[in-house]
Coordinates of C-alpha atoms in Angstrom, one line a residue:
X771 CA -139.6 79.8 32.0
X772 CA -140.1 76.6 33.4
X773 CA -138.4 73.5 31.0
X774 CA -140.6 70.3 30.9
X775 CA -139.4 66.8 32.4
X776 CA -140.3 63.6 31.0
X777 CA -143.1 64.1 28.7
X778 CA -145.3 61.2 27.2
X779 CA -147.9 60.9 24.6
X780 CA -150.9 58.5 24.6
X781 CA -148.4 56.7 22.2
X782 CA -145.6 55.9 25.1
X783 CA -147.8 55.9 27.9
X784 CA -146.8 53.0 30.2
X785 CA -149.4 50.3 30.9
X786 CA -149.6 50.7 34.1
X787 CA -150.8 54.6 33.6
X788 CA -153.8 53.4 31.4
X789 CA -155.3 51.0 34.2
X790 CA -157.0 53.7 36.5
X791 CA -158.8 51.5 39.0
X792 CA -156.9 49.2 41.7
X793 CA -159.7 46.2 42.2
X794 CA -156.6 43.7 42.1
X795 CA -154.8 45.6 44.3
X796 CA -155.7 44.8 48.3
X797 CA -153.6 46.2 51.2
X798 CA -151.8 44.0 54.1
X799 CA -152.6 45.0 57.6
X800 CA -150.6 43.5 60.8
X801 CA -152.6 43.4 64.2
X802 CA -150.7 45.7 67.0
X803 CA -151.9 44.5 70.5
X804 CA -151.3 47.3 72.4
X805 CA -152.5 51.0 71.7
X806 CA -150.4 54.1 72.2
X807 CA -153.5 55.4 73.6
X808 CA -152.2 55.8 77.7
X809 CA -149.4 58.2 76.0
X810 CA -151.4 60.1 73.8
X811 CA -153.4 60.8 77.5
X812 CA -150.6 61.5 79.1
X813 CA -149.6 63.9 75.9
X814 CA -152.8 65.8 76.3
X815 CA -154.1 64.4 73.0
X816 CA -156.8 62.8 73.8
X817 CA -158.7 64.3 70.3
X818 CA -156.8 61.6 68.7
X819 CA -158.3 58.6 70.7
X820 CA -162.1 59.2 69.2
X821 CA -165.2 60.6 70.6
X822 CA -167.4 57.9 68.2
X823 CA -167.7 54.3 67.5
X824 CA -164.8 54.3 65.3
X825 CA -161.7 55.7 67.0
X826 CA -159.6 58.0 65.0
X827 CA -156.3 55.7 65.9
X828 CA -156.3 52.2 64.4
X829 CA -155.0 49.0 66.4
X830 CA -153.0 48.3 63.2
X831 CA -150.0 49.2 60.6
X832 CA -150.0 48.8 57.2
X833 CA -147.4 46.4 55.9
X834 CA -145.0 47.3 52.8
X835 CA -141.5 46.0 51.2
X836 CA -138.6 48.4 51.4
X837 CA -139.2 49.0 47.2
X838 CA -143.2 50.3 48.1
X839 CA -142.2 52.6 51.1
X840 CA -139.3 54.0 48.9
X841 CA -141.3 54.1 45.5
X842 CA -143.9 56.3 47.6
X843 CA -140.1 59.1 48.5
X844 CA -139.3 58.8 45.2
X845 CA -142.5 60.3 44.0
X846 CA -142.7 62.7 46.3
X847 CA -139.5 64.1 46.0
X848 CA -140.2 63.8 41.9
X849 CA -143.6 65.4 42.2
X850 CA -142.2 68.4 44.3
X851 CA -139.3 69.5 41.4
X852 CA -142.5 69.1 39.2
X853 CA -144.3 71.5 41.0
X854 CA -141.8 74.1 41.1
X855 CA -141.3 74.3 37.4
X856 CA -145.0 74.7 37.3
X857 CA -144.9 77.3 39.9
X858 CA -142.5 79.2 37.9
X859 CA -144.7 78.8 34.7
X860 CA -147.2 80.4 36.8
X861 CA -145.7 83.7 37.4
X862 CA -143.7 84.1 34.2
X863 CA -147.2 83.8 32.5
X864 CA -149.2 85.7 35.2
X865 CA -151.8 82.8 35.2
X866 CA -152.7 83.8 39.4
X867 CA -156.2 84.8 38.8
X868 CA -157.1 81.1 37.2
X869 CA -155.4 79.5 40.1
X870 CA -158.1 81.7 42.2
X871 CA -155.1 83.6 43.8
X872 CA -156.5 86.8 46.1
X873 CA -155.1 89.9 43.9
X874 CA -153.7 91.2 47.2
X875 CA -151.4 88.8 47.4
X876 CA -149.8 88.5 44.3
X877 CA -147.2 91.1 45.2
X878 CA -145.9 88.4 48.0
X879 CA -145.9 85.5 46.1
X880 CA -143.7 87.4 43.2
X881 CA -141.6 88.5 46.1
X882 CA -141.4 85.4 48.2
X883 CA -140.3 83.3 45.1
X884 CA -137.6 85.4 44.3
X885 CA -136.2 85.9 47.4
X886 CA -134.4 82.1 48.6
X887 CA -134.6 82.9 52.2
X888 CA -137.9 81.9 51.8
X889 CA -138.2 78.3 52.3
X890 CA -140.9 76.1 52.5
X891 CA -140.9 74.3 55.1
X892 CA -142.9 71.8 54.8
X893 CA -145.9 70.3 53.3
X894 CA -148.2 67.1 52.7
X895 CA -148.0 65.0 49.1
X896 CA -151.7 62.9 49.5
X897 CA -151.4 59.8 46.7
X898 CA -153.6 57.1 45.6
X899 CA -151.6 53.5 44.9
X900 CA -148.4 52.2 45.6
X901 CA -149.1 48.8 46.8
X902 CA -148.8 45.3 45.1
X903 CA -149.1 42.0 46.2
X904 CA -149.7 38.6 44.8
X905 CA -153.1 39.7 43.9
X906 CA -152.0 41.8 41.2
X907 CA -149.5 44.7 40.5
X908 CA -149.8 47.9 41.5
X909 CA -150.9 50.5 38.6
X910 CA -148.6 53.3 40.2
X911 CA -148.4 55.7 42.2
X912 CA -150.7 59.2 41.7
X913 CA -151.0 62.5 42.7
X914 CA -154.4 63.5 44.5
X915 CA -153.0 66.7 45.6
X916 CA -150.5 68.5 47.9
X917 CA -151.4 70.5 51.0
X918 CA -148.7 73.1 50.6
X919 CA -150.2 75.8 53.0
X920 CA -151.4 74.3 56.4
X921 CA -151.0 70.6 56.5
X922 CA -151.7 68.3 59.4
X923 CA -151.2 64.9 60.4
X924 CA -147.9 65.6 62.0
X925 CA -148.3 64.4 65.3
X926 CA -149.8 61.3 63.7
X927 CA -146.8 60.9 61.6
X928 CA -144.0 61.8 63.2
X929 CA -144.9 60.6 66.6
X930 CA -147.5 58.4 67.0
X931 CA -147.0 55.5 64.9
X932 CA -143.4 55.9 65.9
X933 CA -144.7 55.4 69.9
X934 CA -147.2 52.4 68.3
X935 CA -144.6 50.5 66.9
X936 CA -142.8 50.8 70.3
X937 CA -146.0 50.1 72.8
X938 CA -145.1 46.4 70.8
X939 CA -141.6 45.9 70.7
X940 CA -141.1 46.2 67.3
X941 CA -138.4 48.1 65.8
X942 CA -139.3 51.3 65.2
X943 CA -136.6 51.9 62.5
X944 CA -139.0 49.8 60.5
X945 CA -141.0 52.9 59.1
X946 CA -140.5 56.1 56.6
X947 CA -140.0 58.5 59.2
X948 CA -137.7 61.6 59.6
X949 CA -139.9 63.9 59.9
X950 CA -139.3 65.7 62.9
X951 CA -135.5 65.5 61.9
X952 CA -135.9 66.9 58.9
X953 CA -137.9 69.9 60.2
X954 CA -135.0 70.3 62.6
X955 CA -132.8 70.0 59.6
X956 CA -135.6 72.9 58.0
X957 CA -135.4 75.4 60.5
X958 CA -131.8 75.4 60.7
X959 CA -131.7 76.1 57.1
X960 CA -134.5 79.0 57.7
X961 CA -132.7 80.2 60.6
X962 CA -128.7 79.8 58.1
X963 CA -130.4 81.3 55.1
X964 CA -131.9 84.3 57.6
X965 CA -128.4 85.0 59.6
X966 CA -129.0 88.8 59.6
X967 CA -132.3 87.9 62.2
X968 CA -132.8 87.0 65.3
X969 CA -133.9 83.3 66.0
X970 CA -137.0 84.3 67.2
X971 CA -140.2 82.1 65.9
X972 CA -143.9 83.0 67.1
X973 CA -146.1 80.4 66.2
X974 CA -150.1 80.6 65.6
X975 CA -153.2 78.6 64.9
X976 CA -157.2 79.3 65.3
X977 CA -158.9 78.7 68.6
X978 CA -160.8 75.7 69.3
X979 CA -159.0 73.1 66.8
X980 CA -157.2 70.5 69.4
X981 CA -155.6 69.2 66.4
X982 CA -154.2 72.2 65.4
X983 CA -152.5 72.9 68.2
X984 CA -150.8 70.0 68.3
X985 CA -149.4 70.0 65.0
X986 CA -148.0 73.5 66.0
X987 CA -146.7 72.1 69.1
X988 CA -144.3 69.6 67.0
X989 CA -143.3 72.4 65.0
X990 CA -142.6 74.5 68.0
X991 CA -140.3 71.7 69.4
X992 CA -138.3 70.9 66.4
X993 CA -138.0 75.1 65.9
X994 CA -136.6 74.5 69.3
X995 CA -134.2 72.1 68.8
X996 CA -133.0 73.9 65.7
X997 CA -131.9 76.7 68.1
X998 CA -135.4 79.0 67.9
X999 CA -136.5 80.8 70.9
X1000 CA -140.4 79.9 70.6
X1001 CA -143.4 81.3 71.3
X1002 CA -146.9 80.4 70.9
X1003 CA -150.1 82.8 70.7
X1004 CA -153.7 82.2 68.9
X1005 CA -154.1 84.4 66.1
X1006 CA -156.7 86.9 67.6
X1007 CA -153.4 87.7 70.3
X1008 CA -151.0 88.4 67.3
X1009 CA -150.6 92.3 66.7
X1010 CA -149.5 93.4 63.3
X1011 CA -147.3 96.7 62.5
X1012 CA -146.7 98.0 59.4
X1013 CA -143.9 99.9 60.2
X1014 CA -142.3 97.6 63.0
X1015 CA -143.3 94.1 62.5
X1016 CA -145.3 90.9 64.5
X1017 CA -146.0 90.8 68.3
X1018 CA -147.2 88.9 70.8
X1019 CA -148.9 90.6 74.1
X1020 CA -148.8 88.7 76.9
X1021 CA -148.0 89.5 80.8
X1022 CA -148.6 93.2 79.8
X1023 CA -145.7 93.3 77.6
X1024 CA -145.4 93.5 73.9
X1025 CA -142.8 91.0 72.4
X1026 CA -141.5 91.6 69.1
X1027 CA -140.7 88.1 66.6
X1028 CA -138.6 87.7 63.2
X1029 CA -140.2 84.8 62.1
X1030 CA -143.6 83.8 62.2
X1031 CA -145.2 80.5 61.6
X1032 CA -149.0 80.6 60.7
X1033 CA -151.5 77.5 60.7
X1034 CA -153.7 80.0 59.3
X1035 CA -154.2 79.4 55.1
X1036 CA -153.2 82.4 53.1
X1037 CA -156.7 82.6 51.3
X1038 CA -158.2 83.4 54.6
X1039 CA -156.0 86.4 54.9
X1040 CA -156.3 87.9 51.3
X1041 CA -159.7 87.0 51.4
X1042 CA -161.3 87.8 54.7
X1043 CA -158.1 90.2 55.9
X1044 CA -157.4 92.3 52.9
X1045 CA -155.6 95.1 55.7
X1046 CA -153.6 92.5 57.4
X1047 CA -152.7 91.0 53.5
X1048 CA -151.3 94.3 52.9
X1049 CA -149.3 94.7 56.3
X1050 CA -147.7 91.4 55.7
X1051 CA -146.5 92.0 52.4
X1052 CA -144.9 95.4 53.4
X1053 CA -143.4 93.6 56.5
X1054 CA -141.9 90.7 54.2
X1055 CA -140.6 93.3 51.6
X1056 CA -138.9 95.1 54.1
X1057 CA -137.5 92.7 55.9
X1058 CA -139.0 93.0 59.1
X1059 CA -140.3 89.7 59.7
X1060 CA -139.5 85.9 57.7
X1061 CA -143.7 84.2 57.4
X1062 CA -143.6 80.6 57.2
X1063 CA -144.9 78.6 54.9
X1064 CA -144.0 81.9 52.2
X1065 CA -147.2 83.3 50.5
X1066 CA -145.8 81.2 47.5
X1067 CA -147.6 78.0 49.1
X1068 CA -150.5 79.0 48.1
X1069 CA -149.5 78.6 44.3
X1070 CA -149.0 74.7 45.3
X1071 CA -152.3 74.8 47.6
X1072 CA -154.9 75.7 44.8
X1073 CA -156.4 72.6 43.2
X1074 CA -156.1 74.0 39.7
X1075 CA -152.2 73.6 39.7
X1076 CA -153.2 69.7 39.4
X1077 CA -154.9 71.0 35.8
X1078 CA -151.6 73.2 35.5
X1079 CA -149.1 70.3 36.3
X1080 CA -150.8 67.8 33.5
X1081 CA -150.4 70.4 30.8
X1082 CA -147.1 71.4 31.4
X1083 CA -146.3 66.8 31.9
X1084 CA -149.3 65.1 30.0
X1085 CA -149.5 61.6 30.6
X1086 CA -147.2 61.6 33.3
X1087 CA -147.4 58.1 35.4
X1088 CA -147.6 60.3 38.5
X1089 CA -150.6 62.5 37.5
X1090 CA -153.9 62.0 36.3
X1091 CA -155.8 64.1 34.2
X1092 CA -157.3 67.0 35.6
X1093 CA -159.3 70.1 33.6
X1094 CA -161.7 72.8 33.9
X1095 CA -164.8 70.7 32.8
X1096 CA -165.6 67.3 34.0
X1097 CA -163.6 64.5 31.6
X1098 CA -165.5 63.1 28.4
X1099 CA -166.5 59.7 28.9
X1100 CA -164.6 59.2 32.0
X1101 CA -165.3 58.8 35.6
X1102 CA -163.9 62.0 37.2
X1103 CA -163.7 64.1 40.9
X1104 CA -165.1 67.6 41.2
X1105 CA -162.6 69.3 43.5
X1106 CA -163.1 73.5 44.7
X1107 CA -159.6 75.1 44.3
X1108 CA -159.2 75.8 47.9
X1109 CA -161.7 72.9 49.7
X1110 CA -160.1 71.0 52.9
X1111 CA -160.5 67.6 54.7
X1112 CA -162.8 66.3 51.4
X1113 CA -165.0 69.2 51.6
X1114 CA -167.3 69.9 48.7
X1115 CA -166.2 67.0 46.8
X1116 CA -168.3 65.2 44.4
X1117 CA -167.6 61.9 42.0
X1118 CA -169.2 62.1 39.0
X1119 CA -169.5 59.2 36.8
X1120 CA -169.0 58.8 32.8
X1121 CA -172.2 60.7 31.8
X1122 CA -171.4 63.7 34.5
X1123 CA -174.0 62.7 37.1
X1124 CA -173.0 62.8 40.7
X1125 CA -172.8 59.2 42.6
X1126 CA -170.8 60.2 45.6
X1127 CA -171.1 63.8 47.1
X1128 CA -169.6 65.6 50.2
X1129 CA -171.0 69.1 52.0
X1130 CA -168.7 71.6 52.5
X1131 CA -168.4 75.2 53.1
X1132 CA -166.7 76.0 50.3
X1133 CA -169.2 75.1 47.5
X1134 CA -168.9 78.5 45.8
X1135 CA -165.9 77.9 44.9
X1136 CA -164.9 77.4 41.3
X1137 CA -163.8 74.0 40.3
X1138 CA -161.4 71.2 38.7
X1139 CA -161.7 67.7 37.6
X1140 CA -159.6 65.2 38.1
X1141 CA -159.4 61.6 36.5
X1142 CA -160.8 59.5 39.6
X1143 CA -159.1 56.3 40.1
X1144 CA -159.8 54.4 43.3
X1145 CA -158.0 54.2 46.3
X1146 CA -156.1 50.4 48.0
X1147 CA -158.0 48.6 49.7
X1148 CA -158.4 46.1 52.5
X1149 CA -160.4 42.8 52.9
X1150 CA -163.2 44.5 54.5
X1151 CA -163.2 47.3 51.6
X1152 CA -161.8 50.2 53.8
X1153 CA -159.4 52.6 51.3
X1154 CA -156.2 54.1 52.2
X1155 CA -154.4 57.3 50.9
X1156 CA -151.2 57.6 51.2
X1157 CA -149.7 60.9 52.9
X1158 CA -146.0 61.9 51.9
X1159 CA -144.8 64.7 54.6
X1160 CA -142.0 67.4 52.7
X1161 CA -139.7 69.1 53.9
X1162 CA -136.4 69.7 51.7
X1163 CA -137.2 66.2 50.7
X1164 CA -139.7 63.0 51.6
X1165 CA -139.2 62.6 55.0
X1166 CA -142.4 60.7 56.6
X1167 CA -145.3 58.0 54.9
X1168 CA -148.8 57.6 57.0
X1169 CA -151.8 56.6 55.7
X1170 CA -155.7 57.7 55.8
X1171 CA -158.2 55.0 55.6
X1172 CA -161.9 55.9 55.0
X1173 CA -164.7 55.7 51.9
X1174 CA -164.2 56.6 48.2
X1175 CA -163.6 60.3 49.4
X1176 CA -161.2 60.6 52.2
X1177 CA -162.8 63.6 54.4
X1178 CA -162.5 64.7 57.9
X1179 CA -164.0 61.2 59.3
X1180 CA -160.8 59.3 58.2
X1181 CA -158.9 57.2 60.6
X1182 CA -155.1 57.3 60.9
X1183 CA -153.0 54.0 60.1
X1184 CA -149.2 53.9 60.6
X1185 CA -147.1 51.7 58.5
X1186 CA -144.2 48.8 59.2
X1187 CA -141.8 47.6 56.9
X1188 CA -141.1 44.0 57.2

């Protein structure tokens, strides 16, 4: 049974936790001349450079101190031991079906969990806050959610603002950003804690998505370095064996892989592949094949472990309230447990009328509500989300700057510490 951190009542709660909207709070932006944007051509990653009038790339970083870009670690790496005592509430009180977990793959999650070899290897903390000035403090730092299963933004992350900082001879040391070391540092611990297998990775994604392939391209590199012999094959090219294990056909020949990397979300499979659910459990049970991220991801992936996380740590500074029925008298965000990229989101105001709504897909869904509180701003009134990348620990900061709901149209903004 999980054992709860810090706890606080609406007795102890700091002030900085009762102040829910960041009007005082405005972000600092430095200029960057030159654009990383002849790279990214030569890269083949054109997708990033903008098909519309407003280019996905920015022509600027956000400024921090060294205590803002650390405070935004330190709550990442805080959040993440948070969610895995909530994880283990989870399945020591069987809660899966509240979480909207697909009954098929229950049996994976139970067994992934208990079996350490298999890691997570990395995920994406989003967060509202963090930033102060002269204007007025910061309120703190909170959790909007974490995209355990299949998060992008690594390119963007890892590389990118690393190669902007550069195009303008600035030090590029000047930013949060390990994260392709620390996926290195991952594998090696995949491949340490898997001795018994081969260091064989196939790695997969849907067709069409530009920017999927290129987050799987980074991962196949650091696999790589981490001493990985890699492969890469779109999903439809993957065959699945329930007695043998996960190939790839190509050339006329079948090669057989021990690990295999998926960009592919787990609710997919166990909802729209219930036979491939049930290969992949047998294959991970037996040992024939290591699936990365572990079908445990998908505990941290549903929305409703936000409502989870603020029972088991009310009042929390790092959470906000969340529940299963918008929030009395507050101002609060209709979120579907397994939405994407601000899909189906609406923000409902005190009286639980919709002012700000978002089409999606995934409108059937059911639903949470979280406390809204707004996100930094800039002088022209743009809002910026932090992302945290994870992998064994914070490891990467970049931000996403949009409109009051931070959806697929968002641009990408690096970040310098001066």
């Amino acid at each position: 049974m999980c054992t709860a951190l810090a706890q606080y009542t609406p007795n102890n709660v700091p002030d900085f936790v009762k102040t829910l909207f960041y009007e005082h709070t405005m972000i600092s932006l430095k200029p960057l001349a030159t654009s990383p944007d002849a790279k990214l051509q030569q890269l083949g990653w054109d997708w990033m450079l903008g098909t519309d009038t407003l280019p996905y790339l920015t022509n600027e970083v956000v400024q921090l101190n060294v205590q803002e870009a650390m405070g935004y670690a330190e709550a990442a790496n805080r959040l993440f031991e948070m969610l895995v005592e909530a994880g283990q509430h989870i399945i020591d009180q069987d809660r899966f079906a509240e979480l909207g977990i697909p009954p098929n793959l229950i049996d994976l999650i139970r067994h992934s969990w208990d079996d350490d070899r298999n890691i997570l290897l990395y995920g994406r903390f989003d967060l509202a806050g963090g930033i102060s000035n002269k204007i007025g403090d910061d309120p703190g730092i909170k959790l909007i959610e974490f995209n355990a299963d299949t998060a992008t933004c690594l390119p963007e992350t890892a590389v990118v603002q690393y190669a902007h900082l550069k195009a303008n001879n600035l030090d590029e040391s000047q930013q949060v950003n390990a994260v392709f070391e620390a996926l290195v540092a991952q594998f090696e611990e995949v491949k340490a804690q898997n001795s018994d297998f081969t260091p064989t990775i196939l790695l997969s994604a849907m067709r069409d998505s530009p920017e999927d392939d290129t987050n799987v391209a980074l991962l196949g590199e650091a696999a790589r370095e981490a001493g990985f012999e890699v492969a890469f094959a779109y999903i439809d090219e993957v065959e699945f064996s329930a007695t043998e294990g996960i190939y790839q056909f190509a050339n006329g020949e079948f090669t057989r892989f021990d690990f295999w990397f998926k960009l592919i979300p787990w609710e997919y499979i166990g909802n729209d592949e219930p036979e491939l659910a049930t290969i992949l459990t047998q294959l991970v049970r037996e040992r024939k094949v290591v699936i990365l991220n572990p079908a445990y991801a998908l505990l941290f992936q549903s929305k409703y472990m936000l409502k989870v996380l603020w029972e088991l740590f009310p009042y929390h500074p790092l959470l906000l309230e969340t529940d299963t029925k918008p929030l009395p008298g507050q101002v609060s965000v209709e979120k579907v447990l397994f939405g994407r990229e601000g899909a189906n989101v609406r923000i409902l105001n005190a009286t639980g009328q919709a002012t700000q709504t978002v089409g999606g897909d995934y409108g059937d869904q059911p639903k949470i509500y979280q406390q809204y509180v707004d996100f930094v701003q800039d002088a022209s009134g743009n809002r910026y989300q932090a992302g945290v990348f994870f992998a064994g620990e914070a490891c990467g900061l970049g931000f996403r700057r949009g409109g009051l709901v931070i959806d697929n149209t968002a641009q990408f903004v690096g970040h310098i510490i001066e």
